[in-house]
CSV table of C-alpha atoms and ligand atoms in Angstrom, one decimal:
chain,number,residue,atom,x,y,z
A,1,MET,CA,148.6,25.8,-141.0
A,2,ALA,CA,151.1,28.5,-140.4
A,3,PRO,CA,153.9,28.6,-143.0
A,4,GLN,CA,156.6,27.7,-140.6
A,5,ASP,CA,154.8,24.4,-139.7
A,6,ARG,CA,156.2,22.0,-142.3
A,7,PRO,CA,153.8,19.2,-143.2
A,8,PRO,CA,155.0,15.9,-141.6
A,9,SER,CA,156.6,13.4,-143.9
A,10,VAL,CA,154.3,10.8,-145.3
A,11,ASP,CA,156.4,8.1,-143.7
A,12,ARG,CA,156.5,9.6,-140.3
A,13,LEU,CA,152.7,10.2,-140.4
A,14,ALA,CA,152.1,6.6,-141.6
A,15,ARG,CA,154.3,5.3,-138.7
A,16,SER,CA,152.2,7.2,-136.2
A,17,LEU,CA,149.2,5.1,-137.3
A,18,VAL,CA,150.6,1.8,-136.3
A,19,GLY,CA,147.8,1.3,-133.8
A,20,ILE,CA,145.4,0.8,-136.7
A,21,ASP,CA,145.4,-2.8,-138.0
A,22,LEU,CA,146.2,-2.2,-141.6
A,23,PRO,CA,149.2,-3.2,-143.8
A,24,GLN,CA,151.8,-0.5,-144.1
A,25,PRO,CA,151.0,0.5,-147.8
A,26,LEU,CA,147.4,1.3,-146.8
A,27,LEU,CA,148.6,3.4,-143.8
A,28,VAL,CA,150.9,5.2,-146.3
A,29,ASP,CA,147.9,5.8,-148.6
A,30,ALA,CA,145.9,7.3,-145.7
A,31,ALA,CA,148.8,9.5,-144.6
A,32,ARG,CA,149.5,10.7,-148.2
A,33,ALA,CA,145.8,11.6,-148.8
A,34,ALA,CA,145.7,13.5,-145.4
A,35,ILE,CA,148.8,15.5,-146.3
A,36,ALA,CA,147.5,16.2,-149.8
A,37,ALA,CA,144.3,17.5,-148.4
A,38,GLY,CA,146.3,19.8,-146.1
A,39,ASP,CA,144.9,18.1,-143.1
A,40,PRO,CA,147.5,15.7,-141.6
A,41,GLU,CA,145.3,15.3,-138.5
A,42,SER,CA,142.7,13.4,-140.6
A,43,ALA,CA,145.1,10.5,-141.3
A,44,ALA,CA,143.8,8.2,-138.6
A,45,GLU,CA,140.2,8.9,-139.7
A,46,ARG,CA,141.1,8.2,-143.3
A,47,ALA,CA,142.8,4.9,-142.3
A,48,ARG,CA,139.8,3.8,-140.4
A,49,ARG,CA,137.6,4.6,-143.4
A,50,ILE,CA,139.8,2.3,-145.5
A,51,GLN,CA,139.3,-0.4,-142.8
A,52,ARG,CA,135.5,0.1,-142.9
A,53,GLN,CA,135.6,-0.7,-146.6
A,54,LEU,CA,136.9,-4.2,-146.1
A,55,LEU,CA,134.5,-7.1,-146.2
A,56,ALA,CA,133.7,-8.1,-142.6
A,57,PRO,CA,130.9,-9.7,-140.6
A,58,VAL,CA,127.9,-7.5,-139.6
A,59,ILE,CA,124.9,-8.2,-137.4
A,60,ASN,CA,121.7,-8.1,-139.5
A,61,GLY,CA,119.0,-6.4,-137.4
A,62,THR,CA,116.9,-5.4,-140.4
A,63,GLY,CA,114.6,-8.4,-140.4
A,64,VAL,CA,115.2,-8.8,-144.2
A,65,LEU,CA,116.4,-12.5,-144.4
A,66,LEU,CA,118.0,-12.2,-147.8
A,67,HIS,CA,119.4,-8.7,-147.8
A,68,THR,CA,121.2,-8.0,-151.0
A,69,ASN,CA,123.5,-5.4,-149.4
A,70,LEU,CA,124.4,-7.9,-146.6
A,71,GLY,CA,125.3,-10.8,-148.9
A,72,ARG,CA,121.8,-12.5,-149.2
A,73,ALA,CA,121.7,-15.9,-147.4
A,74,PRO,CA,124.0,-16.2,-144.3
A,75,LEU,CA,126.0,-19.4,-144.4
A,76,ALA,CA,128.4,-21.0,-141.9
A,77,TRP,CA,131.2,-22.7,-143.8
A,78,THR,CA,134.9,-23.2,-143.0
A,79,GLN,CA,137.5,-25.3,-144.7
A,80,SER,CA,141.1,-26.2,-144.2
A,81,ALA,CA,143.9,-25.3,-146.6
A,82,HIS,CA,143.9,-28.9,-148.0
A,83,TYR,CA,143.8,-29.6,-151.7
A,84,SER,CA,140.6,-31.2,-152.9
A,85,ASN,CA,139.6,-33.7,-155.6
A,86,LEU,CA,138.0,-30.8,-157.5
A,87,GLU,CA,138.8,-32.4,-160.9
A,88,LEU,CA,140.3,-35.7,-159.9
A,89,ASP,CA,138.3,-38.9,-160.1
A,90,LEU,CA,139.4,-40.7,-156.9
A,91,VAL,CA,138.0,-44.1,-158.2
A,92,THR,CA,139.8,-44.2,-161.6
A,93,GLY,CA,142.7,-41.7,-160.9
A,94,GLY,CA,141.7,-40.0,-164.1
A,95,ARG,CA,140.3,-36.5,-164.9
A,96,GLY,CA,137.3,-35.8,-162.6
A,97,ASP,CA,134.4,-33.5,-162.9
A,98,ARG,CA,133.9,-30.4,-160.7
A,99,GLN,CA,130.1,-30.8,-161.3
A,100,ALA,CA,130.0,-34.3,-159.7
A,101,GLY,CA,129.6,-33.0,-156.2
A,102,ALA,CA,127.2,-30.1,-155.5
A,103,ALA,CA,125.5,-30.1,-158.9
A,104,ALA,CA,124.7,-33.8,-158.8
A,105,LEU,CA,123.4,-33.6,-155.3
A,106,LEU,CA,121.2,-30.6,-156.1
A,107,ALA,CA,119.8,-32.6,-159.1
A,108,ARG,CA,119.1,-35.5,-156.7
A,109,ALA,CA,117.4,-33.1,-154.2
A,110,CYS,CA,115.0,-31.6,-156.8
A,111,GLY,CA,114.4,-34.6,-158.9
A,112,ALA,CA,116.3,-33.5,-162.0
A,113,GLU,CA,118.1,-35.8,-164.3
A,114,ALA,CA,121.2,-33.6,-164.2
A,115,ALA,CA,122.4,-30.2,-163.0
A,116,MET,CA,125.3,-27.7,-163.4
A,117,VAL,CA,126.5,-24.9,-161.2
A,118,VAL,CA,127.7,-21.5,-162.5
A,119,ASN,CA,128.5,-18.3,-160.7
A,120,ASN,CA,125.0,-16.8,-160.3
A,121,CYS,CA,121.5,-17.1,-161.8
A,122,ALA,CA,122.2,-14.4,-164.4
A,123,ALA,CA,125.0,-16.5,-165.7
A,124,ALA,CA,122.8,-19.6,-165.6
A,125,VAL,CA,120.1,-17.9,-167.8
A,126,MET,CA,122.6,-16.5,-170.2
A,127,LEU,CA,124.4,-19.9,-170.6
A,128,VAL,CA,121.2,-21.8,-171.1
A,129,LEU,CA,120.0,-19.4,-173.8
A,130,ALA,CA,123.5,-19.3,-175.5
A,131,ALA,CA,123.7,-23.1,-175.5
A,132,LEU,CA,120.1,-23.8,-176.6
A,133,ALA,CA,119.0,-20.7,-178.6
A,134,GLU,CA,122.0,-18.8,-180.0
A,135,GLY,CA,121.0,-17.3,-183.3
A,136,ARG,CA,117.5,-18.6,-182.9
A,137,ASP,CA,114.3,-17.4,-181.3
A,138,ALA,CA,113.4,-17.5,-177.6
A,139,LEU,CA,109.8,-16.8,-176.7
A,140,VAL,CA,109.0,-14.7,-173.6
A,141,SER,CA,105.8,-13.2,-172.3
A,142,ARG,CA,105.7,-9.4,-172.3
A,143,GLY,CA,104.6,-9.7,-168.7
A,144,GLU,CA,107.9,-11.3,-167.8
A,145,LEU,CA,110.4,-8.9,-169.5
A,146,VAL,CA,111.4,-7.8,-166.0
A,147,GLU,CA,114.3,-6.3,-164.2
A,148,ILE,CA,115.1,-8.3,-161.1
A,149,GLY,CA,117.5,-5.8,-159.6
A,150,GLY,CA,121.2,-5.5,-159.6
A,151,GLY,CA,121.2,-5.1,-163.3
A,152,PHE,CA,119.4,-8.4,-164.3
A,153,ARG,CA,117.1,-7.4,-167.1
A,154,VAL,CA,115.6,-10.2,-169.0
A,155,PRO,CA,115.9,-8.6,-172.4
A,156,ASP,CA,119.6,-7.7,-171.8
A,157,VAL,CA,120.5,-11.2,-170.6
A,158,MET,CA,118.9,-12.7,-173.7
A,159,ALA,CA,120.7,-10.3,-175.9
A,160,TRP,CA,124.1,-11.2,-174.3
A,161,SER,CA,123.3,-14.9,-175.0
A,162,GLY,CA,122.9,-14.3,-178.8
A,163,ALA,CA,119.3,-15.6,-178.7
A,164,ARG,CA,116.6,-13.5,-180.5
A,165,LEU,CA,113.9,-12.4,-178.2
A,166,VAL,CA,110.4,-12.8,-179.5
A,167,GLU,CA,107.8,-11.0,-177.2
A,168,VAL,CA,104.5,-12.8,-176.7
A,169,GLY,CA,101.1,-11.5,-175.4
A,170,THR,CA,100.7,-8.3,-173.4
A,171,THR,CA,102.0,-7.0,-170.1
A,172,ASN,CA,99.1,-8.1,-168.0
A,173,ARG,CA,97.5,-11.0,-170.0
A,174,THR,CA,99.3,-13.6,-172.0
A,175,ARG,CA,97.7,-17.0,-172.9
A,176,GLN,CA,98.9,-20.3,-174.1
A,177,ALA,CA,97.4,-19.6,-177.5
A,178,ASP,CA,99.7,-16.6,-177.9
A,179,PHE,CA,102.7,-18.8,-177.4
A,180,ALA,CA,101.3,-21.5,-179.7
A,181,ALA,CA,100.8,-18.9,-182.4
A,182,ALA,CA,104.4,-17.7,-182.0
A,183,VAL,CA,105.7,-21.3,-182.1
A,184,SER,CA,104.0,-22.1,-185.4
A,185,HIS,CA,104.5,-18.8,-187.1
A,186,PRO,CA,106.5,-19.5,-190.3
A,187,GLU,CA,108.9,-16.6,-189.7
A,188,ASN,CA,109.9,-17.8,-186.3
A,189,ASP,CA,112.6,-20.3,-185.6
A,190,VAL,CA,111.7,-21.1,-182.0
A,191,ALA,CA,114.5,-22.9,-180.0
A,192,VAL,CA,113.1,-22.4,-176.5
A,193,VAL,CA,110.1,-21.1,-174.6
A,194,VAL,CA,111.2,-19.0,-171.5
A,195,GLN,CA,109.2,-18.5,-168.4
A,196,VAL,CA,110.6,-15.9,-165.9
A,197,HIS,CA,109.3,-15.7,-162.4
A,198,GLN,CA,108.3,-12.1,-161.6
A,199,SER,CA,110.4,-12.3,-158.4
A,200,ASN,CA,110.3,-8.8,-157.1
A,201,PHE,CA,106.9,-7.5,-158.1
A,202,ARG,CA,103.3,-8.5,-158.5
A,203,VAL,CA,100.9,-7.7,-161.3
A,204,VAL,CA,97.4,-7.7,-159.8
A,205,GLY,CA,93.9,-7.1,-161.2
A,206,TYR,CA,93.0,-8.1,-164.8
A,207,THR,CA,95.9,-10.6,-165.3
A,208,GLU,CA,96.4,-14.0,-166.9
A,209,ALA,CA,99.6,-16.0,-167.5
A,210,PRO,CA,99.9,-19.6,-168.9
A,211,ARG,CA,100.8,-22.3,-166.4
A,212,THR,CA,104.1,-24.1,-166.6
A,213,ALA,CA,102.3,-27.3,-167.9
A,214,GLU,CA,100.6,-25.4,-170.7
A,215,LEU,CA,103.9,-23.9,-171.9
A,216,ALA,CA,105.7,-27.2,-171.6
A,217,GLY,CA,103.3,-28.9,-174.0
A,218,LEU,CA,104.1,-26.5,-176.9
A,219,GLY,CA,107.0,-28.5,-178.4
A,220,PRO,CA,110.2,-26.5,-177.8
A,221,PRO,CA,111.9,-27.0,-174.5
A,222,LEU,CA,110.6,-24.8,-171.7
A,223,VAL,CA,113.2,-23.0,-169.7
A,224,ALA,CA,111.8,-21.7,-166.4
A,225,ASP,CA,113.9,-19.1,-164.5
A,226,ILE,CA,112.4,-19.6,-161.0
A,227,GLY,CA,115.2,-17.4,-159.5
A,228,SER,CA,114.6,-18.0,-155.8
A,229,GLY,CA,115.9,-21.6,-155.6
A,230,LEU,CA,113.1,-23.2,-153.5
A,231,LEU,CA,114.0,-26.8,-154.2
A,232,ASP,CA,110.6,-28.5,-153.3
A,233,SER,CA,107.3,-26.8,-152.4
A,234,ARG,CA,106.7,-29.5,-149.7
A,235,CYS,CA,109.7,-28.2,-147.7
A,236,GLY,CA,110.5,-31.7,-146.2
A,237,TRP,CA,113.5,-30.1,-144.5
A,238,LEU,CA,111.2,-28.1,-142.2
A,239,ASN,CA,109.5,-29.9,-139.3
A,240,GLY,CA,106.4,-27.9,-139.7
A,241,GLY,CA,106.2,-28.2,-143.5
A,242,PRO,CA,106.0,-25.2,-145.8
A,243,PRO,CA,105.5,-21.9,-144.0
A,244,PRO,CA,102.3,-20.0,-145.0
A,245,TRP,CA,104.3,-17.1,-146.4
A,246,LEU,CA,105.9,-19.3,-149.1
A,247,ASP,CA,102.5,-19.0,-150.8
A,248,SER,CA,102.8,-19.7,-154.5
A,249,GLU,CA,106.5,-19.4,-154.9
A,250,PRO,CA,107.6,-21.8,-157.7
A,251,ALA,CA,109.8,-24.7,-156.7
A,252,ALA,CA,112.4,-26.5,-158.8
A,253,ARG,CA,110.9,-30.0,-158.3
A,254,GLN,CA,107.3,-29.1,-159.1
A,255,THR,CA,108.3,-26.9,-162.0
A,256,LEU,CA,110.2,-29.8,-163.5
A,257,GLU,CA,107.4,-32.2,-162.8
A,258,ALA,CA,105.0,-29.8,-164.6
A,259,GLY,CA,107.1,-30.3,-167.7
A,260,ALA,CA,109.9,-27.6,-167.7
A,261,ALA,CA,112.9,-29.0,-169.5
A,262,LEU,CA,115.3,-26.8,-167.4
A,263,VAL,CA,115.0,-24.6,-164.3
A,264,THR,CA,117.5,-22.0,-163.3
A,265,PHE,CA,117.9,-20.5,-159.8
A,266,SER,CA,120.2,-18.7,-157.5
A,267,GLY,CA,122.3,-20.4,-154.8
A,268,ASP,CA,122.0,-17.6,-152.3
A,269,LYS,CA,118.3,-16.9,-152.1
A,270,LEU,CA,115.8,-19.4,-150.7
A,271,LEU,CA,118.3,-22.2,-151.3
A,272,GLY,CA,120.3,-20.7,-148.5
A,273,GLY,CA,123.8,-21.3,-150.0
A,274,PRO,CA,126.6,-19.3,-151.4
A,275,GLN,CA,126.4,-17.1,-154.5
A,276,ALA,CA,125.9,-19.5,-157.4
A,277,GLY,CA,123.5,-20.2,-160.2
A,278,VAL,CA,122.0,-23.7,-160.8
A,279,ILE,CA,120.8,-25.1,-164.1
A,280,ALA,CA,118.8,-28.3,-163.5
A,281,GLY,CA,116.7,-30.6,-165.7
A,282,ARG,CA,117.0,-32.7,-168.8
A,283,ALA,CA,120.4,-34.4,-169.0
A,284,ASP,CA,120.9,-33.7,-172.7
A,285,LEU,CA,120.2,-30.0,-172.3
A,286,VAL,CA,122.4,-29.7,-169.2
A,287,GLU,CA,125.2,-31.4,-171.2
A,288,ALA,CA,124.8,-28.9,-174.0
A,289,CYS,CA,125.3,-26.1,-171.4
A,290,ARG,CA,128.4,-27.8,-170.0
A,291,ARG,CA,129.9,-28.2,-173.5
A,292,HIS,CA,129.3,-24.6,-174.5
A,293,ARG,CA,132.4,-22.4,-174.8
A,294,LEU,CA,131.1,-19.9,-172.2
A,295,ALA,CA,130.8,-22.6,-169.5
A,296,ARG,CA,134.5,-22.3,-168.8
A,297,ALA,CA,134.2,-18.5,-168.1
A,298,LEU,CA,131.2,-19.0,-165.8
A,299,ARG,CA,132.4,-21.9,-163.6
A,300,PRO,CA,132.7,-21.5,-159.8
A,301,GLY,CA,135.7,-22.5,-157.8
A,302,SER,CA,136.1,-25.1,-155.1
A,303,LEU,CA,135.3,-22.8,-152.3
A,304,VAL,CA,131.8,-22.2,-153.6
A,305,LEU,CA,131.3,-25.7,-154.7
A,306,ALA,CA,132.3,-27.1,-151.3
A,307,ALA,CA,129.9,-24.7,-149.5
A,308,LEU,CA,127.1,-25.6,-151.9
A,309,GLN,CA,127.7,-29.3,-151.5
A,310,HIS,CA,127.4,-28.8,-147.8
A,311,VAL,CA,124.0,-27.2,-148.3
A,312,ALA,CA,122.9,-29.8,-150.8
A,313,MET,CA,123.7,-32.6,-148.3
A,314,ALA,CA,121.6,-30.8,-145.6
A,315,TYR,CA,118.7,-30.9,-148.1
A,316,LEU,CA,119.2,-34.6,-148.8
A,317,ARG,CA,119.2,-35.2,-145.0
A,318,ASN,CA,116.0,-33.1,-144.7
A,319,ASP,CA,117.9,-31.1,-142.1
A,320,GLY,CA,116.6,-27.5,-142.4
A,321,ASP,CA,118.3,-26.6,-139.1
A,322,ALA,CA,121.7,-27.0,-140.8
A,323,ILE,CA,120.7,-24.3,-143.3
A,324,ASP,CA,121.1,-20.9,-141.6
A,325,PHE,CA,118.5,-19.2,-143.8
A,326,TRP,CA,115.8,-21.8,-143.1
A,327,ARG,CA,116.7,-21.9,-139.4
A,328,MET,CA,116.0,-18.2,-139.2
A,329,ALA,CA,113.0,-18.2,-141.5
A,330,ALA,CA,111.2,-20.9,-139.7
A,331,LEU,CA,111.5,-19.4,-136.1
A,332,THR,CA,108.1,-18.9,-134.6
A,333,PRO,CA,107.3,-15.6,-132.8
A,334,ARG,CA,107.1,-17.6,-129.6
A,335,GLN,CA,110.7,-18.9,-130.1
A,336,LEU,CA,111.8,-15.3,-130.8
A,337,ARG,CA,110.1,-14.1,-127.7
A,338,GLN,CA,112.0,-16.5,-125.5
A,339,ARG,CA,115.2,-14.7,-126.4
A,340,LEU,CA,113.8,-11.4,-125.1
A,341,SER,CA,115.1,-12.3,-121.6
A,342,VAL,CA,118.5,-11.3,-122.9
A,343,TYR,CA,117.1,-7.9,-123.8
A,344,ASP,CA,115.8,-7.3,-120.3
A,345,GLY,CA,114.9,-3.6,-119.7
A,346,LEU,CA,114.5,-2.8,-123.4
A,347,LYS,CA,111.2,-2.3,-125.2
A,348,ASP,CA,110.1,-5.2,-127.4
A,349,VAL,CA,107.9,-4.7,-130.4
A,350,THR,CA,106.0,-6.9,-133.0
A,351,THR,CA,107.7,-6.6,-136.4
A,352,ALA,CA,107.2,-7.8,-139.9
A,353,ALA,CA,110.3,-9.5,-141.2
A,354,THR,CA,110.6,-10.1,-145.0
A,355,PRO,CA,112.2,-12.8,-147.1
A,356,GLY,CA,114.0,-10.1,-149.2
A,357,GLY,CA,116.5,-10.8,-152.0
A,358,GLY,CA,114.0,-9.9,-154.7
A,359,THR,CA,111.7,-12.8,-153.7
A,360,LEU,CA,108.2,-12.8,-152.4
A,361,PRO,CA,107.8,-9.0,-152.6
A,362,THR,CA,104.5,-8.7,-150.7
A,363,VAL,CA,105.2,-11.2,-148.0
A,364,GLU,CA,105.6,-10.4,-144.3
A,365,ILE,CA,106.7,-12.8,-141.6
A,366,GLU,CA,105.5,-12.1,-138.1
A,367,SER,CA,108.6,-11.4,-136.0
A,368,VAL,CA,109.8,-9.8,-132.8
A,369,GLY,CA,112.1,-6.8,-132.4
A,370,VAL,CA,113.7,-4.6,-129.8
A,371,ALA,CA,113.2,-0.8,-130.0
A,372,VAL,CA,115.0,2.3,-128.8
A,373,THR,CA,113.6,5.7,-129.2
A,374,GLY,CA,115.3,7.9,-131.9
A,375,ASP,CA,117.4,7.1,-134.9
A,376,HIS,CA,120.7,5.5,-133.8
A,377,THR,CA,121.4,3.6,-136.9
A,378,ASP,CA,124.7,5.5,-137.7
A,379,GLN,CA,126.0,4.7,-134.2
A,380,LEU,CA,125.1,1.0,-134.4
A,381,ARG,CA,126.7,0.8,-137.8
A,382,SER,CA,129.9,2.3,-136.6
A,383,LEU,CA,130.5,-0.4,-133.9
A,384,PRO,CA,133.5,-2.7,-134.3
A,385,ARG,CA,131.0,-5.4,-135.2
A,386,PRO,CA,128.4,-3.2,-137.1
A,387,ILE,CA,124.8,-3.7,-136.2
A,388,ILE,CA,122.5,-2.9,-139.2
A,389,ALA,CA,119.1,-1.7,-137.8
A,390,ARG,CA,116.2,0.1,-139.3
A,391,VAL,CA,114.0,3.1,-138.2
A,392,ALA,CA,110.3,3.0,-137.9
A,393,ASP,CA,108.0,5.5,-136.2
A,394,GLY,CA,110.9,7.4,-134.7
A,395,ALA,CA,112.5,4.4,-133.1
A,396,THR,CA,115.5,2.3,-134.0
A,397,ILE,CA,114.5,-1.4,-134.3
A,398,VAL,CA,116.5,-4.5,-134.3
A,399,ASP,CA,114.6,-7.5,-135.6
A,400,LEU,CA,115.6,-10.6,-133.7
A,401,ARG,CA,114.7,-13.0,-136.6
A,402,THR,CA,117.9,-12.1,-138.5
A,403,VAL,CA,120.1,-11.9,-135.5
A,404,HIS,CA,122.1,-15.0,-134.6
A,405,PRO,CA,121.1,-16.0,-131.0
A,406,GLU,CA,124.8,-16.0,-130.0
A,407,ASP,CA,124.9,-12.3,-130.9
A,408,ASP,CA,121.9,-11.4,-128.6
A,409,ALA,CA,124.0,-10.4,-125.6
A,410,GLU,CA,126.2,-8.1,-127.8
A,411,VAL,CA,123.2,-6.5,-129.5
A,412,ALA,CA,121.5,-6.0,-126.1
A,413,ALA,CA,124.5,-4.3,-124.6
A,414,ALA,CA,124.8,-2.0,-127.6
A,415,LEU,CA,121.1,-1.1,-127.4
A,416,ARG,CA,121.4,-0.5,-123.6
A,417,ARG,CA,124.3,1.9,-124.2
A,418,ILE,CA,122.4,4.0,-126.7
A,419,ALA,CA,119.2,3.9,-124.6
A,420,GLY,CA,121.0,5.3,-121.6
A,421,PRO,CA,120.1,4.4,-118.0
A,422,PRO,CA,116.5,3.4,-117.5
A,423,GLY,CA,114.0,5.9,-116.1
B,501,PLP,C1,117.3,-13.2,-158.5
B,501,PLP,C2,116.9,-13.6,-159.8
B,501,PLP,C3,117.8,-13.7,-160.8
B,501,PLP,C4,119.3,-13.2,-160.7
B,501,PLP,O1,119.9,-14.1,-159.8
B,501,PLP,P1,121.5,-13.8,-159.5
B,501,PLP,O2,121.9,-15.1,-158.8
B,501,PLP,O3,121.5,-12.6,-158.6
B,501,PLP,O4,122.2,-13.6,-160.7
B,501,PLP,C5,117.4,-14.1,-162.1
B,501,PLP,N1,116.1,-14.5,-162.3
B,501,PLP,C6,115.2,-14.5,-161.3
B,501,PLP,C7,113.8,-14.9,-161.6
B,501,PLP,C8,115.6,-14.0,-160.0
B,501,PLP,O5,114.7,-14.0,-159.0
């Protein structure tokens, strides 16, 4: 900039950005940053960058059904600005219970005596251990002292709860007898036995782990952190029954039937709901969690509880089509292929979608995608409605399994633009 060119005033520069849909203070921030950098011309670009940091819908073309970066399970839920009976008992007019809706319905859906909803599964595990084992011992197999991702490390969560971690067995092989010895050891004061699902990895080869029923018979209550939130391994909400890829994923109902006193799981993984954590099982133990002083700090608000109640009702109606995650997960390759007519002129490919979300790490779900030669992921991500695609073998691929059918025409148009005219 030549010395005689005075930098424009922040206000004037901000006013020149009115075409960008942001509140005035944010336009001022962009203008001020541009001037401070000696590059007033960059103000519009900076404002657009602020815009791109806002939470907004994206089209998931990755084929990862529960993509942690994309908010895990997709969920359609709207509500009006009305008040709700969150803590009002409409029958008596007295103080109500926010756990009477979603939590009670989820308990019903997985055959638990009672349930409680908190903000996520990490909070659920921490609260259970704080309520049942604070200052006492909690037994965990060395093979289950895992990190699930996003900072959930079993030993850390146990430490926050105030429970003392007692490690049992070895990384690859732990037997019921190891647990029995730890329970009866005179120096231990065992309050709970904890079983953690190795959600995001597999140990193969020379391995052994006690079954839920074996651990449940040891005496202290068994707490099973199943993580994924599969409610029932029979999947009565799916017309075709359980999909083959569900494999040996532990389910809440069957884990409780096998004798677990409590299960904990996420709301936004295989359950297909909003971010939440669920504690379900024996009524007296759930009650101890509800009474614990941490419960107040971990409770979800009415937005989450209303959305979760909606999902729980769908399960009780056996209506998997009403749960977006299951609707997408259950699509057959044939159904996906039928949508290819919208993508006319583009190259279709067979793909391997995945459940994602730190569940079922080795599982692939046969799927269908559309491919365009070259890496165009930046371009697709910069669209007004960003399309998140992936690159394989030098081509940009959009997997149709995770794309809402109503977005097909938009995705097809975007792919045709980057592919250029045919021929
Ligand atoms: C995913 C997972 C968690 C963490 O759940 P959040 O809801 O993300 O807090 C804890 N335990 C297991 C076994 C999991 O799979």
